[in-house]
Short mmCIF file of C-alpha atoms in Angstrom, two decimals:
data_model
loop_
_atom_site.label_atom_id
_atom_site.label_comp_id
_atom_site.label_asym_id
_atom_site.label_seq_id
_atom_site.Cartn_x
_atom_site.Cartn_y
_atom_site.Cartn_z
CA MET A 482 -3.85 1.98 9.10
CA LEU A 483 -0.52 3.76 8.83
CA ILE A 484 1.20 4.14 5.45
CA THR A 485 4.54 5.92 5.68
CA SER A 486 6.95 7.10 2.98
CA TYR A 487 10.26 8.91 3.02
CA ASN A 488 12.19 10.21 -0.01
CA PRO A 489 14.89 12.65 1.14
CA VAL A 490 16.37 13.05 -2.36
CA ALA A 491 13.11 14.15 -3.99
CA LEU A 492 11.19 15.69 -1.08
CA GLY A 493 13.77 16.58 1.53
CA ASP A 494 13.69 15.45 5.13
CA VAL A 495 9.91 14.92 5.24
CA LEU A 496 8.10 11.82 6.47
CA ILE A 497 4.66 11.42 4.90
CA MET A 498 2.12 9.48 6.95
CA THR A 499 -1.26 8.48 5.52
CA THR A 500 -4.02 7.10 7.74
CA ALA A 501 -7.10 7.35 5.50
CA GLN A 502 -8.02 7.98 1.88
CA ALA A 503 -8.54 11.48 0.49
CA THR A 504 -7.56 13.18 -2.75
CA ALA A 505 -5.38 16.29 -2.72
CA SER A 506 -8.35 18.52 -3.55
CA GLU A 507 -10.24 17.13 -0.54
CA GLN A 508 -7.47 17.97 1.92
CA LYS A 509 -6.53 20.89 4.14
CA ALA A 510 -3.53 21.29 6.43
CA VAL A 511 -3.07 22.46 10.03
CA ARG A 512 0.46 23.10 11.26
CA PHE A 513 1.91 22.34 14.70
CA GLY A 514 5.60 23.22 14.38
CA ASP A 515 7.29 20.55 12.25
CA LEU A 516 4.13 18.45 12.31
CA ILE A 517 1.47 19.07 9.65
CA GLN A 518 -1.93 17.51 10.25
CA ILE A 519 -3.84 16.66 7.05
CA GLN A 520 -7.63 16.78 7.30
CA ARG A 521 -10.59 16.34 4.97
CA ARG A 522 -12.15 19.67 4.07
CA ASP A 523 -15.71 18.42 4.38
CA ASN A 524 -15.67 16.91 7.87
CA ASP A 525 -12.21 17.60 9.44
CA GLN A 526 -11.38 13.88 9.53
CA VAL A 527 -7.64 13.41 10.00
CA VAL A 528 -6.24 11.50 7.02
CA GLY A 529 -2.52 11.85 7.70
CA TYR A 530 0.47 13.84 8.84
CA ASN A 531 3.64 15.27 7.32
CA LEU A 532 6.67 15.53 9.59
CA PHE A 533 9.32 18.05 8.53
CA ASN A 534 12.93 17.64 9.75
CA ALA A 535 11.92 14.04 10.32
CA SER A 536 15.43 12.69 10.91
CA LYS A 537 15.84 15.13 13.81
CA HIS A 538 12.74 13.80 15.52
CA LEU A 539 12.99 10.07 14.77
CA THR A 540 15.74 7.62 15.63
CA ALA A 541 17.50 5.86 12.71
CA LEU A 542 15.10 7.00 9.99
CA ALA A 543 16.29 5.61 6.65
CA GLY A 544 15.07 4.26 3.33
CA SER A 545 13.41 5.64 0.22
CA GLY A 546 9.82 5.09 -0.82
CA GLN A 547 7.47 3.23 1.49
CA VAL A 548 9.15 2.69 4.85
CA THR A 549 8.12 0.60 7.84
CA LEU A 550 8.49 2.47 11.11
CA THR A 551 9.68 0.79 14.28
CA GLU A 552 7.69 0.78 17.50
CA GLU A 553 10.17 3.32 18.87
CA GLN A 554 9.72 5.66 15.92
CA VAL A 555 5.92 5.51 16.16
CA ALA A 556 6.19 6.25 19.88
CA GLN A 557 8.31 9.32 19.07
CA ILE A 558 5.65 10.52 16.63
CA ASN A 559 2.95 9.99 19.25
CA GLN A 560 4.98 12.15 21.64
CA LEU A 561 4.95 14.93 19.05
CA LEU A 562 1.18 14.55 18.65
CA SER A 563 0.72 14.68 22.41
CA ALA A 564 2.90 17.83 22.64
CA ALA A 565 0.67 19.39 19.98
CA GLN A 566 -2.39 18.41 22.07
CA GLN A 567 -3.64 16.07 19.36
CA PRO A 568 -5.60 13.05 20.62
CA ALA A 569 -4.65 10.61 17.85
CA THR A 570 -2.36 7.71 18.76
CA LEU A 571 -0.69 6.01 15.83
CA LYS A 572 0.12 2.30 15.85
CA ALA A 573 3.07 0.66 14.13
CA ASP A 574 2.12 -1.55 11.18
CA ARG A 575 4.93 -3.97 10.35
CA ALA A 576 2.91 -6.54 8.42
CA PRO A 577 4.13 -7.07 4.82
CA LYS A 578 2.02 -5.35 2.18
CA PHE A 579 3.26 -7.33 -0.85
CA VAL A 580 2.57 -11.03 -0.33
CA ILE A 581 2.23 -14.31 -2.18
CA GLY A 582 -1.36 -15.14 -3.09
CA HIS A 583 -3.10 -18.20 -4.49
CA VAL A 584 -5.94 -17.60 -6.96
CA LEU A 585 -8.63 -19.98 -5.70
CA GLU A 586 -11.31 -19.15 -8.25
CA MET A 587 -12.34 -16.59 -10.81
CA LYS A 588 -15.43 -15.61 -12.72
CA ALA A 589 -16.22 -13.07 -15.40
CA HIS A 590 -17.20 -9.57 -14.32
CA PRO A 591 -20.90 -9.05 -15.20
CA ASP A 592 -20.23 -5.57 -16.66
CA SER A 593 -16.94 -6.08 -18.49
CA ASP A 594 -15.59 -8.14 -21.35
CA HIS A 595 -12.08 -8.42 -19.84
CA LEU A 596 -12.27 -8.06 -16.04
CA GLN A 597 -12.31 -11.13 -13.80
CA ILE A 598 -13.53 -11.38 -10.22
CA THR A 599 -11.07 -13.51 -8.28
CA GLN A 600 -10.94 -14.99 -4.79
CA VAL A 601 -7.34 -15.00 -3.59
CA ASP A 602 -5.87 -16.73 -0.54
CA VAL A 603 -3.20 -14.45 0.97
CA GLY A 604 -2.82 -16.31 4.25
CA GLN A 605 -5.52 -14.36 6.07
CA GLU A 606 -8.64 -15.73 7.73
CA LYS A 607 -10.67 -15.30 4.55
CA PRO A 608 -9.75 -14.99 0.88
CA LEU A 609 -9.70 -11.53 -0.66
CA GLN A 610 -11.93 -10.56 -3.55
CA ILE A 611 -9.78 -8.82 -6.16
CA VAL A 612 -10.93 -7.64 -9.57
CA CYS A 613 -8.22 -8.22 -12.16
CA GLY A 614 -7.98 -7.31 -15.84
CA ALA A 615 -4.78 -9.16 -16.73
CA PRO A 616 -5.12 -11.35 -19.84
CA ASN A 617 -3.13 -14.23 -18.26
CA ILE A 618 -4.97 -14.53 -14.93
CA GLN A 619 -6.07 -18.10 -14.15
CA ALA A 620 -7.36 -20.04 -11.18
CA GLY A 621 -4.65 -22.04 -9.45
CA GLN A 622 -1.87 -19.52 -10.00
CA LYS A 623 0.52 -18.25 -7.34
CA VAL A 624 0.72 -14.47 -7.75
CA VAL A 625 2.01 -11.30 -6.10
CA VAL A 626 -0.71 -9.34 -4.27
CA ALA A 627 -0.44 -5.72 -3.15
CA LEU A 628 -2.64 -5.56 -0.08
CA VAL A 629 -4.66 -2.56 1.07
CA GLY A 630 -2.09 -0.21 2.58
CA ALA A 631 0.62 -1.00 0.04
CA MET A 632 2.50 1.72 -1.79
CA MET A 633 3.42 0.75 -5.33
CA PRO A 634 6.87 1.70 -6.66
CA SER A 635 5.07 4.39 -8.68
CA GLY A 636 3.81 5.96 -5.43
CA LYS A 637 0.22 4.81 -5.94
CA LEU A 638 -1.52 3.69 -2.73
CA ILE A 639 -3.74 0.62 -2.66
CA TRP A 640 -7.15 1.21 -1.09
CA PRO A 641 -10.38 -0.79 -1.08
CA GLY A 642 -12.33 0.17 -4.17
CA LYS A 643 -14.77 -0.85 -6.85
CA LEU A 644 -14.21 -1.68 -10.50
CA ARG A 645 -17.42 -1.23 -12.46
CA GLY A 646 -19.46 -1.69 -9.32
CA VAL A 647 -17.67 -4.76 -7.93
CA ALA A 648 -15.69 -4.45 -4.70
CA SER A 649 -11.95 -5.14 -4.85
CA PHE A 650 -9.54 -5.39 -1.90
CA GLY A 651 -6.03 -5.32 -3.31
CA MET A 652 -4.21 -5.70 -6.60
CA ILE A 653 -2.64 -8.65 -8.37
CA CYS A 654 0.61 -7.24 -9.72
CA SER A 655 2.59 -7.42 -12.94
CA PRO A 656 6.40 -7.34 -13.06
CA ARG A 657 6.28 -3.80 -14.47
CA GLU A 658 4.02 -2.60 -11.65
CA LEU A 659 6.53 -4.06 -9.20
CA ALA A 660 9.37 -2.27 -11.05
CA LEU A 661 11.36 -5.49 -11.31
CA ALA A 662 14.54 -5.60 -13.36
CA ASN A 663 14.06 -6.94 -16.91
CA ALA A 664 10.26 -6.82 -16.56
CA PRO A 665 8.63 -7.54 -19.94
CA ALA A 666 6.72 -4.73 -21.64
CA ARG A 667 3.70 -6.90 -22.39
CA ARG A 668 0.61 -6.86 -20.17
CA GLY A 669 0.10 -9.61 -17.66
CA ILE A 670 0.43 -10.45 -14.00
CA MET A 671 3.51 -12.08 -12.50
CA VAL A 672 3.00 -15.84 -12.08
CA LEU A 673 5.18 -17.53 -9.47
CA ALA A 674 6.29 -21.12 -9.02
CA HIS A 675 3.70 -23.49 -7.57
CA ASP A 676 5.82 -24.00 -4.44
CA ALA A 677 5.68 -20.29 -3.51
CA VAL A 678 4.40 -19.99 0.07
CA VAL A 679 0.99 -18.30 0.42
CA GLY A 680 1.05 -15.29 2.73
CA GLN A 681 4.83 -14.94 2.64
CA ALA A 682 6.25 -11.48 1.96
CA PHE A 683 7.29 -11.00 -1.68
CA ASP A 684 11.05 -10.73 -2.14
CA PHE A 685 11.72 -7.70 -4.34
CA GLN A 686 15.43 -8.59 -4.39
CA GLY A 687 14.88 -12.09 -5.72
CA GLN A 688 16.22 -13.26 -9.08
CA TYR A 689 13.31 -13.64 -11.47
CA GLN A 690 13.41 -14.80 -15.08
CA PHE A 691 10.93 -13.51 -17.67
CA ALA A 692 10.41 -15.06 -21.07
#
């Protein structure tokens, strides 16, 4: 997995690359010139890299927030890793992380009065199990799913997790969580038209109407 973000206005010319989950308190850093390797303190597992002066090292780096690197850019990063005598080889990940899902079924969470355990078709080989607490979730809906590896507009990363002991592999999103224009303040997931195509990348620039 390779999650990459770039925000030159807020953070300067730094590309942040995350490859595994770890909280800030669990991390330590090792520097190789402009390349900072992020490791877990407990076992030295590499969980990411920060690249300073990123635009000087990578061709055509642009964007703000989560960015998708090209094959060429990932190859340039791998050259930096090789020059630093680091064995890791990163792979480009260009698959969409916000996609259209179809809620196939849902059942009540055994340890909650408001959580639902859903099975959601996102166009993969098998449906994803996602725990959802939205009051308007229903089977049969077309919804927006943030897959594992997605970065929310807030900067939150989506990882596999558990909600009250039940595994969950993604998040069914609300308009506010997607930071859409005119998103209503009330709680509730975004429900799409029935003809929305399962597995298709969600269009953040689309024109959406909210009651």
